[in-house]
Tab-separated table of C-alpha atoms in Angstrom:
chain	number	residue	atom	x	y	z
A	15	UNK	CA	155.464	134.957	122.284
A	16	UNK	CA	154.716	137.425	119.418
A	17	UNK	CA	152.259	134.948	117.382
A	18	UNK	CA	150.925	133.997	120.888
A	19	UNK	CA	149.636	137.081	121.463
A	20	UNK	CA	148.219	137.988	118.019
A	21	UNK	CA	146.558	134.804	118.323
A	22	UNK	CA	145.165	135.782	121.793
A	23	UNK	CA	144.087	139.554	120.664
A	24	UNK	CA	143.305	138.766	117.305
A	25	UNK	CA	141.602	135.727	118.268
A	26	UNK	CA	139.214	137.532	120.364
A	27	UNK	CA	138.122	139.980	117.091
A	28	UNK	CA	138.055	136.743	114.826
A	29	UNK	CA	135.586	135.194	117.594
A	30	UNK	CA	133.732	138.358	117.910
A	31	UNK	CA	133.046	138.760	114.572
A	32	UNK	CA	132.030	135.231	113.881
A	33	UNK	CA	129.415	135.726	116.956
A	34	UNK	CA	128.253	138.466	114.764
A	35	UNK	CA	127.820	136.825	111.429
A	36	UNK	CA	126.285	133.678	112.937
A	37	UNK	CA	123.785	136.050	114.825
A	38	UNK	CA	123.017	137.872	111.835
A	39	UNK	CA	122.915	134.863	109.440
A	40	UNK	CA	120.592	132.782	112.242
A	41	UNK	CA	118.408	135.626	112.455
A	42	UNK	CA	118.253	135.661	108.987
A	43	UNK	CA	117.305	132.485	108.028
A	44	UNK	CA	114.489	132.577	110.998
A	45	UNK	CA	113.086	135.616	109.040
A	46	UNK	CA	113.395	133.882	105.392
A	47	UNK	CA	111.276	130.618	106.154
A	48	UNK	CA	108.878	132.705	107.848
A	49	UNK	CA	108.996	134.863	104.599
A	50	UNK	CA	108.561	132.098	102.676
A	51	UNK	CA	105.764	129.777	104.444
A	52	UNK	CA	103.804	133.127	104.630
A	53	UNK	CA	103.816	132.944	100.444
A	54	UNK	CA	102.664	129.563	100.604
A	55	UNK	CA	100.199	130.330	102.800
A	56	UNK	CA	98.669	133.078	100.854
A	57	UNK	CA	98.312	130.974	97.876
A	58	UNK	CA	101.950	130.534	96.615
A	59	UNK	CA	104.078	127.330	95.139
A	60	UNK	CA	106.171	125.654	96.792
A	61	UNK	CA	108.199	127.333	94.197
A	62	UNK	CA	107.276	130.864	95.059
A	63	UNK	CA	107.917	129.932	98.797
A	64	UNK	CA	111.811	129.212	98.419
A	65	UNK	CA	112.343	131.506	95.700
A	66	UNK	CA	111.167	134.417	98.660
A	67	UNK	CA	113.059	132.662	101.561
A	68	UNK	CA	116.027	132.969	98.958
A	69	UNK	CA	115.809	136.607	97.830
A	70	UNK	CA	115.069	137.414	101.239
A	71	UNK	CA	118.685	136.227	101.954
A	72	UNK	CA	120.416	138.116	99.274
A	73	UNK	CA	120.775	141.056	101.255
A	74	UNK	CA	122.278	139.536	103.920
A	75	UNK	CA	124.753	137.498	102.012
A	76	UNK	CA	125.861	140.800	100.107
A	77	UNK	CA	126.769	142.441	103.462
A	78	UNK	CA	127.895	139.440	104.839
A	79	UNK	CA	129.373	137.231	101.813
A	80	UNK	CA	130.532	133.413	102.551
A	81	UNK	CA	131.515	130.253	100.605
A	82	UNK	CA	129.323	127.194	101.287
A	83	UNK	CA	125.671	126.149	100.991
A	84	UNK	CA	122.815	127.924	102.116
A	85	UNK	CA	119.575	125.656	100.849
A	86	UNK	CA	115.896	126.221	101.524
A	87	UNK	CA	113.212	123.108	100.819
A	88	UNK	CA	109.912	122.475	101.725
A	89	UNK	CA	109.918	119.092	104.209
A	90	UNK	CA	107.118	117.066	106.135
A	91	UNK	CA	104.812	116.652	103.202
A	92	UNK	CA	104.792	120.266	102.418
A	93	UNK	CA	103.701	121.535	106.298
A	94	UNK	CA	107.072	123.235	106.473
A	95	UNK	CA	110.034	124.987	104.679
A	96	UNK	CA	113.725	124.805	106.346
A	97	UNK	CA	116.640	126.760	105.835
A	98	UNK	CA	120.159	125.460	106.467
A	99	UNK	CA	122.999	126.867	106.133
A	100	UNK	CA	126.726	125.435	105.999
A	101	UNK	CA	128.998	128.614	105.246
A	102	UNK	CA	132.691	128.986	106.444
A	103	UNK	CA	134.414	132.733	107.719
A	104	UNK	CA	137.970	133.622	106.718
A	105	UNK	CA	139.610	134.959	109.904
A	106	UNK	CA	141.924	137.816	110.200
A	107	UNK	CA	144.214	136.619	112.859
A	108	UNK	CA	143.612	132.775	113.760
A	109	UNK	CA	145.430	131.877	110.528
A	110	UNK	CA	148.522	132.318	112.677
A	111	UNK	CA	147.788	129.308	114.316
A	112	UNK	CA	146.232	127.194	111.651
A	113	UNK	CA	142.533	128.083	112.045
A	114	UNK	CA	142.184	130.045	108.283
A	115	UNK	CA	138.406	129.606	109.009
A	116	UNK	CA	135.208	129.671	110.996
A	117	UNK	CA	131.870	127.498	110.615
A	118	UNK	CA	128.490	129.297	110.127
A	119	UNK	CA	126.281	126.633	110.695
A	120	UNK	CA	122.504	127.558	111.117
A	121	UNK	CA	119.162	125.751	110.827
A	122	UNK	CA	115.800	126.667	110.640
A	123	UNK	CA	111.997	125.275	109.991
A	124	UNK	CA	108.764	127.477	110.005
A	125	UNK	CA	106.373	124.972	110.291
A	126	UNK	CA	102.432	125.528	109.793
A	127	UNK	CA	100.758	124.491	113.028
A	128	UNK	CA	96.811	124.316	114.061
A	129	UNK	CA	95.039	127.098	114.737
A	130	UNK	CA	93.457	128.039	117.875
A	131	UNK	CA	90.123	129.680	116.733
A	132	UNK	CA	88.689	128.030	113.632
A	133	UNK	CA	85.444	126.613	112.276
A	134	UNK	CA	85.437	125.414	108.884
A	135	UNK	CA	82.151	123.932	107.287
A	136	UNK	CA	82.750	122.054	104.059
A	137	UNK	CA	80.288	121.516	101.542
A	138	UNK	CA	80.949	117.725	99.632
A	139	UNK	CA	79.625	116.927	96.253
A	140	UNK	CA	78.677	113.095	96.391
A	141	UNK	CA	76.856	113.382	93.489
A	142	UNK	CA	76.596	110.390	90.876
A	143	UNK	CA	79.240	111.313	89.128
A	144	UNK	CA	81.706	111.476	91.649
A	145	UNK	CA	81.934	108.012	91.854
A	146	UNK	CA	84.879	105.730	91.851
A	147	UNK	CA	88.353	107.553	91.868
A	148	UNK	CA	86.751	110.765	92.397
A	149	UNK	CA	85.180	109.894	95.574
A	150	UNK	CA	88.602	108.305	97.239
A	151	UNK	CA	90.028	111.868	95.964
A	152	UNK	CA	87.631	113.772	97.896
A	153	UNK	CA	87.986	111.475	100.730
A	154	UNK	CA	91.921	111.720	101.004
A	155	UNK	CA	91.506	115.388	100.430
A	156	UNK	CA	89.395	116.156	103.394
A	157	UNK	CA	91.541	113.958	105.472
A	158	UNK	CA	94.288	115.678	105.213
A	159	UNK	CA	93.029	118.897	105.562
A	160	UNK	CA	91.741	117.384	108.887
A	161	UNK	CA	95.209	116.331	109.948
A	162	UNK	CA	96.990	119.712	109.396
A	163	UNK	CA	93.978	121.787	111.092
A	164	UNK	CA	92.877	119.541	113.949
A	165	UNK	CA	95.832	118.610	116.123
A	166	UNK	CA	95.830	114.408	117.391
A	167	UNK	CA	95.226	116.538	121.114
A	168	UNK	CA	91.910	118.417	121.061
A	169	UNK	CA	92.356	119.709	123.957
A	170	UNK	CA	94.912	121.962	122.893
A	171	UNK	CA	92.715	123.928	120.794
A	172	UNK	CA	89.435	125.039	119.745
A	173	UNK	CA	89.277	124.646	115.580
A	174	UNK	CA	86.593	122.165	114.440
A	175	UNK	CA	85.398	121.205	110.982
A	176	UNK	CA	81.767	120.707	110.117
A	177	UNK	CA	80.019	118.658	107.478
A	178	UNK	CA	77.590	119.750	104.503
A	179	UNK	CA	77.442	116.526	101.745
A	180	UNK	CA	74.970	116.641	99.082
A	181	UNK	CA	73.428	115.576	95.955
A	182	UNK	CA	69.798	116.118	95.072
A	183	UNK	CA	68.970	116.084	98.856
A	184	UNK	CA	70.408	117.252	101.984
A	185	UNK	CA	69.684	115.065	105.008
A	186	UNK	CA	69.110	115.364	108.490
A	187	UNK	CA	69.506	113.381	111.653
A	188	UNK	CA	65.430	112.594	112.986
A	189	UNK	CA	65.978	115.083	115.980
A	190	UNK	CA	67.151	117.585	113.634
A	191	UNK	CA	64.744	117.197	110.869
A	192	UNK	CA	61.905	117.446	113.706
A	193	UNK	CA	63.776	120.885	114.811
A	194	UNK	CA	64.409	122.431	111.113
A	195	UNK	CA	60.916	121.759	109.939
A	196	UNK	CA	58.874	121.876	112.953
A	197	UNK	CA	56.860	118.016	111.618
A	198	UNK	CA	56.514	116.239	115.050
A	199	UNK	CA	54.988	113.380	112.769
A	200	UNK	CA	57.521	111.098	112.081
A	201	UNK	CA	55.448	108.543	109.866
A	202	UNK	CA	56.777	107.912	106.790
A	203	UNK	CA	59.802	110.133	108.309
A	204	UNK	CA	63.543	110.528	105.136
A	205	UNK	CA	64.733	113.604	107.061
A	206	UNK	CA	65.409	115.506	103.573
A	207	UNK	CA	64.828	119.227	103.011
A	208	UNK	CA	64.640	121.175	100.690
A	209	UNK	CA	64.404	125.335	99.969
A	210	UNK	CA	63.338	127.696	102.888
A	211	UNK	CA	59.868	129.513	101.937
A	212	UNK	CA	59.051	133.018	101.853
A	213	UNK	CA	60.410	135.520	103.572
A	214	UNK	CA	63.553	133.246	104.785
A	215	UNK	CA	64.681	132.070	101.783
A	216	UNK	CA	68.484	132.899	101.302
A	217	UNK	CA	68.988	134.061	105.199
A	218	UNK	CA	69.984	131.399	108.282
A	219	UNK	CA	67.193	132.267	109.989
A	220	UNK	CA	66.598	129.914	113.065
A	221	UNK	CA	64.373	127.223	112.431
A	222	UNK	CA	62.411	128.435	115.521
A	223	UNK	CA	61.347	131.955	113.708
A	224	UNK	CA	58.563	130.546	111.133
A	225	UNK	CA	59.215	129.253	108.077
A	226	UNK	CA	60.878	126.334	108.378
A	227	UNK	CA	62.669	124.280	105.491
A	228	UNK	CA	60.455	122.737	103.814
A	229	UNK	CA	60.756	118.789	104.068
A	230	UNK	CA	61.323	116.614	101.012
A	231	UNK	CA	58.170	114.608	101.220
A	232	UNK	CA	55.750	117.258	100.942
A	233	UNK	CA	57.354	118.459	97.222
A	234	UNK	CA	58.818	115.224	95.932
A	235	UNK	CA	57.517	112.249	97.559
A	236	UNK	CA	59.345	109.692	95.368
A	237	UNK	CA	62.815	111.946	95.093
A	238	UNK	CA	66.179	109.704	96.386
A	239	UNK	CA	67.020	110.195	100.029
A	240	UNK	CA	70.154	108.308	101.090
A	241	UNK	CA	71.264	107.362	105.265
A	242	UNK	CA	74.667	108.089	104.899
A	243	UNK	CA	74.842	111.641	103.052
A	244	UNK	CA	73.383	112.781	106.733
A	245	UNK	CA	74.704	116.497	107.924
A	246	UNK	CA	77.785	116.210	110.666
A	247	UNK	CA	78.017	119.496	112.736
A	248	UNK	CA	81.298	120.710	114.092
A	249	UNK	CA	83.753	119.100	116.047
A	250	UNK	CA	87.081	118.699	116.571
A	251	UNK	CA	86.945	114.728	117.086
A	252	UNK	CA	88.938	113.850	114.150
A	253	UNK	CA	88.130	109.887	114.161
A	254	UNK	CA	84.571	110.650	114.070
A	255	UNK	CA	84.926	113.126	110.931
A	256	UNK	CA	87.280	110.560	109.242
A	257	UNK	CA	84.885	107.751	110.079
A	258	UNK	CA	81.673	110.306	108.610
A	259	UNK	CA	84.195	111.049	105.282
A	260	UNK	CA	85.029	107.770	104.595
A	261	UNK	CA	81.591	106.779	104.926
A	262	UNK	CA	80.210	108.459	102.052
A	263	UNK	CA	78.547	107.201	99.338
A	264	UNK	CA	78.083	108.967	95.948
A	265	UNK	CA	74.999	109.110	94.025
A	266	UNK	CA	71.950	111.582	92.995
A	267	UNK	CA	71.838	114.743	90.997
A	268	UNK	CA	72.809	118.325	92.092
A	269	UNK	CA	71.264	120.744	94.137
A	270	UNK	CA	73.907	122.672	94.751
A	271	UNK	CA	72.310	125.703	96.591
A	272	UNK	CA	71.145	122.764	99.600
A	273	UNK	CA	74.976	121.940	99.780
A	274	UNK	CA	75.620	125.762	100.352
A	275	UNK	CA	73.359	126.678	102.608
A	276	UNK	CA	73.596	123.967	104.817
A	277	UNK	CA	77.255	124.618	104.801
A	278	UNK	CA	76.768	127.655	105.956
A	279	UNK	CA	73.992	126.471	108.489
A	280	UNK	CA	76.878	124.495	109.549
A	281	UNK	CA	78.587	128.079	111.327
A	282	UNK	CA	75.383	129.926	112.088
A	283	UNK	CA	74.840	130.421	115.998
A	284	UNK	CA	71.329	131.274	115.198
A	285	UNK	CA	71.263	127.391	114.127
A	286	UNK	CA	72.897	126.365	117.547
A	287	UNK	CA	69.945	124.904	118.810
A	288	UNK	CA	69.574	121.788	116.055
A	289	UNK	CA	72.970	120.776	117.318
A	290	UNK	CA	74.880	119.047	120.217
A	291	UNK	CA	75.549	122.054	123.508
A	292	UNK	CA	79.354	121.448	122.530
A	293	UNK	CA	78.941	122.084	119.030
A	294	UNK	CA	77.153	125.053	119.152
A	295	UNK	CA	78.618	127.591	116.397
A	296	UNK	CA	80.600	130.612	117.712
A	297	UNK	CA	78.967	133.902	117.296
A	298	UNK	CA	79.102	136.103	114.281
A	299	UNK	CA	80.373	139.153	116.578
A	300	UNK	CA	83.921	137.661	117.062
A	301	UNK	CA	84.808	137.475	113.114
A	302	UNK	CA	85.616	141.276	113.643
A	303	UNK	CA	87.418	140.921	117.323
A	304	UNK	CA	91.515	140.545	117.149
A	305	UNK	CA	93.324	138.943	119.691
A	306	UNK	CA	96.750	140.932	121.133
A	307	UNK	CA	98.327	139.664	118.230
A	308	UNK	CA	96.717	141.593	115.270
A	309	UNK	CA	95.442	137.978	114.106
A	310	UNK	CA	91.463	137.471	113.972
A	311	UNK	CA	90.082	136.211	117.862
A	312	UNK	CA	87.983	133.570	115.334
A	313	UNK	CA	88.045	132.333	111.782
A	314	UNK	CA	84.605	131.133	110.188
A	315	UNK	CA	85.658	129.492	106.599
A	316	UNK	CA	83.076	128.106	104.362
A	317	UNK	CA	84.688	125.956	101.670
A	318	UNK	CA	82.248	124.613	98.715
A	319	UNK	CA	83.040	121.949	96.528
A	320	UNK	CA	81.117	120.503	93.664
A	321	UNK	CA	82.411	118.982	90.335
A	322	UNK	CA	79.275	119.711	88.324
A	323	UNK	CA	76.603	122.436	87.559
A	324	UNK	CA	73.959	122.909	89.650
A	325	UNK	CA	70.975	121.512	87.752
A	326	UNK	CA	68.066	119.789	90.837
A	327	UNK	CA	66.009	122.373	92.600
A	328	UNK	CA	62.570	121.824	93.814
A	329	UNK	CA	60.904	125.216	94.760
A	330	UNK	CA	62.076	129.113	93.278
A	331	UNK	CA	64.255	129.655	91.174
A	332	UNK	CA	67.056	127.583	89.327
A	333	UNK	CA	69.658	125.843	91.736
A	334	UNK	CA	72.141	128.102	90.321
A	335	UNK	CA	70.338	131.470	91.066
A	336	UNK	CA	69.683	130.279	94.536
A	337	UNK	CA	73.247	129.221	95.270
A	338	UNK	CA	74.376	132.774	94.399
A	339	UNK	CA	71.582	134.441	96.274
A	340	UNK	CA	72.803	132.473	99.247
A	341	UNK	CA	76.997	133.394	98.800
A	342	UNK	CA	75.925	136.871	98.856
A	343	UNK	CA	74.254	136.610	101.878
A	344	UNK	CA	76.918	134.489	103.783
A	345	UNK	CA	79.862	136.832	102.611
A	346	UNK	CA	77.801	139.613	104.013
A	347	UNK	CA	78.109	137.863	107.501
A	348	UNK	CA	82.239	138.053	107.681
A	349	UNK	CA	82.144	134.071	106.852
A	350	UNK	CA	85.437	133.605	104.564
A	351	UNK	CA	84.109	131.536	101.634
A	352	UNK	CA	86.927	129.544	99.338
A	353	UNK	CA	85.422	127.410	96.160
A	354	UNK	CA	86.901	124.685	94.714
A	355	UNK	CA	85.769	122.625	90.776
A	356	UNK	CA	86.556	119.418	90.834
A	357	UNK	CA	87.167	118.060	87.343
A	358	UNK	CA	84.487	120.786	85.508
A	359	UNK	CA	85.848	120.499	82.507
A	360	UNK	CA	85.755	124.236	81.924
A	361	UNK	CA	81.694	124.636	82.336
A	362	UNK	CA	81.841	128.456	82.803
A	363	UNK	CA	78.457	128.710	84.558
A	364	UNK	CA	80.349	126.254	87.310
A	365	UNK	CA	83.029	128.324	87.190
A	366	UNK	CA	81.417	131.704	87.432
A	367	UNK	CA	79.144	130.529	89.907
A	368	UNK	CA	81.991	129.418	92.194
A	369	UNK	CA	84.393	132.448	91.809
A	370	UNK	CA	81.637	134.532	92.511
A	371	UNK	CA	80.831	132.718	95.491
A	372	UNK	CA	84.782	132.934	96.736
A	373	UNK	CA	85.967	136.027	98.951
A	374	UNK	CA	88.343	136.659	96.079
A	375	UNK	CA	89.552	135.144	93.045
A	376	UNK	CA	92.494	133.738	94.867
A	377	UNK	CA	89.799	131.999	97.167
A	378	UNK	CA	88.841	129.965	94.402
A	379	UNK	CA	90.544	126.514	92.956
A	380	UNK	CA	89.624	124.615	89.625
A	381	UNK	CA	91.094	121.466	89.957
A	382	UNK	CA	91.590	119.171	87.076
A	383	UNK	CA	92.569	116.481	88.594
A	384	UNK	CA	92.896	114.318	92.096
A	385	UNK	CA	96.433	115.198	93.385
A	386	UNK	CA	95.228	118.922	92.035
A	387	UNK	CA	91.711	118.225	94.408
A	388	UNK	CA	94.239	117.136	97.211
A	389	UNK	CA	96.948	120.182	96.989
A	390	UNK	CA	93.314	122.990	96.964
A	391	UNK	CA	92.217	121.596	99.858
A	392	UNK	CA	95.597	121.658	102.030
A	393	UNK	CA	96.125	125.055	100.452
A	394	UNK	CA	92.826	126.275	102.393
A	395	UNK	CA	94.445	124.400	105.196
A	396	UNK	CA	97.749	125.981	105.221
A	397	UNK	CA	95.914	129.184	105.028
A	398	UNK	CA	93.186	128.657	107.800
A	399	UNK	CA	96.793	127.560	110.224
A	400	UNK	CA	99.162	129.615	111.701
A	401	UNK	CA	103.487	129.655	111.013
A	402	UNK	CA	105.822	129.308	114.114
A	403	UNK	CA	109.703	128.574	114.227
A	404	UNK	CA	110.253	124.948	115.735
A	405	UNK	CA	113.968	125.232	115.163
């Protein structure tokens, strides 16, 4: 009767306590992977993200110390990070009847997830030396960053991706060269611009306020304009950006400064009217708005990619100087710009040009290889998307 009712009354602290521990220790482990996707999603390792979610969990284990395996990895090709932990509780009283011990058994996964409010425009090198390899990296970089921030359901949210590829040209569809540069004679029609004139240059101007862009035939009639290096404005359709990616072609020289303003052109609403009704651009006024949350009510990100210097221009100044001219301007505008060098073999003017173009230093990526190409552009990805427990 005696160890019947130390079992009963000390049963009932033993049970309480583990209720208390395995509260504690759940809660815990929610707060570490959140801890630790929010490193990765700043800029950290995968690394840097479980060394957090484990430090995090010090504290905890000091008040609370138990044998038995508490692990943190990163799973699902890097989208998540889980905690799980497998710890056992000495009880005080229980013992009497054989139970010496109580399970802790907890599991969780903060998972990166697609935002809500997002337009991302992403300038593509497919200049002649990204052929080969270099292009299939660059293709199976921008898919993926398609797959983490456009969910398979578009309906379920509002982030789209637009389309900026270049070389020494940018090109236009025929209703939206006719728009840009106001030339209602289509003879002879290429659909390649070039530099905005006077009092536009380095601004996104409508094309309906004077001074268009100037059109490629009237500076450099015999200059290469290719079909399938055509501007794709946003949307959240991901077959059709897959089927625009893996379209590409690579040849041509550099003009970088066309690759980064018609990136940008890409998330101007004074630009809405060269585009489709539903892809108009969202307006500049909302970067500043926060929804209930504290988070931004929209994200513009401009992400420019090149692996060479800037070296084809065709009116003004150097590509190079325009290129700059133009960052300034589009940082000025709340547009979060990240930069990534593909493969630059440590050509400081590329360098220079692109971390000044980046929001900050840790905006900017020099990649030196393809898997290195890959992991910079799902790093902007994992930053543009949002964390949520989904266990």
């Amino acid at each position: 009767m005696t160890v019947l009712l130390v079992a009963l009354v000390g049963g009932a602290v033993d049970f309480s306590s583990h209720a208390r521990v395995k509260t504690a220790y759940r809660d815990a482990v929610d707060a570490a992977v959140l801890a630790g996707a929010r490193i990765k999603q700043t800029g950290g390792t995968d690394v840097d993200a479980v060394a957090t979610a484990e430090a995090f969990m010090e504290k905890v284990k000091a008040k609370n110390p138990l044998p038995g395996s508490l692990v943190f990895t990163i799973v699902d090709g890097g989208v998540a990070i889980q905690g799980a932990a497998d710890l056992q509780m000495s009880t005080s009283f229980l013992g009497v009847i054989g139970m010496s011990a109580m399970a802790v058994q907890t599991t969780s996964i903060a998972r990166f997830s697609q935002p809500s409010d997002l337009e991302i425009s992403l300038m593509l090198d497919v200049t002649g030396s990204m052929s080969g390899q270099k292009l299939q990296d660059l293709k199976d970089a921008v898919e993926d960053l398609t797959n983490i921030v456009i969910s398979d359901n578009p309906s379920t949210n509002k982030s789209r991706i637009a389309l900026a590829p270049f070389a020494n040209t940018v090109k236009l569809t025929s209703d939206q060269f006719k728009t840009a540069t106001g030339n209602t004679n289509m003879s002879g029609y290429r659909g390649c611009v070039v530099e905005r004139p006077g009092s536009n240059t380095y601004t996104d101007a409508s094309p309906d306020t004077g001074g268009y862009l100037t059109s490629l035939e009237d500076v450099a009639p015999s200059a290469d304009c290719d079909n399938d290096r055509e501007i794709f404005p946003l949307t959240n359709n991901k077959t059709d950006l897959k089927q625009k990616v893996r379209s590409l072609t690579a040849g041509g020289s550099t003009a970088g400064h066309l690759g980064t303003a018609w990136a940008w052109y890409m998330l101007s609403p004074k630009w809405a009217s060269l585009f489709d009704t539903d892809q108009q651009p969202a307006s500049y006024s909302e970067l500043s708005q926060k929804n209930p949350s504290g988070a931004p009510k929209l994200r513009k990100i401009l992400v420019l990619m090149t692996d060479g210097e800037y070296n084809t221009q065709y009116v003004g100044d150097d590509s190079t100087t325009q290129a700059r001219a133009l960052c300034t301007e589009i940082k000025k505008t709340g547009i979060e710009v990240f930069a990534i060098g593909f493969d630059v073999a440590g050509n400081q003017s590329v360098i220079d040009t692109l971390r000044g173009c980046s929001t900050t230093n840790a905006h900017f990526y020099e990649a030196t290889s393809g898997d290195a190409l890959k992991t910079a552009f799902r790093d902007i990805a994992l930053k543009a998307s949002t964390i949520r427990l989904t266990k």
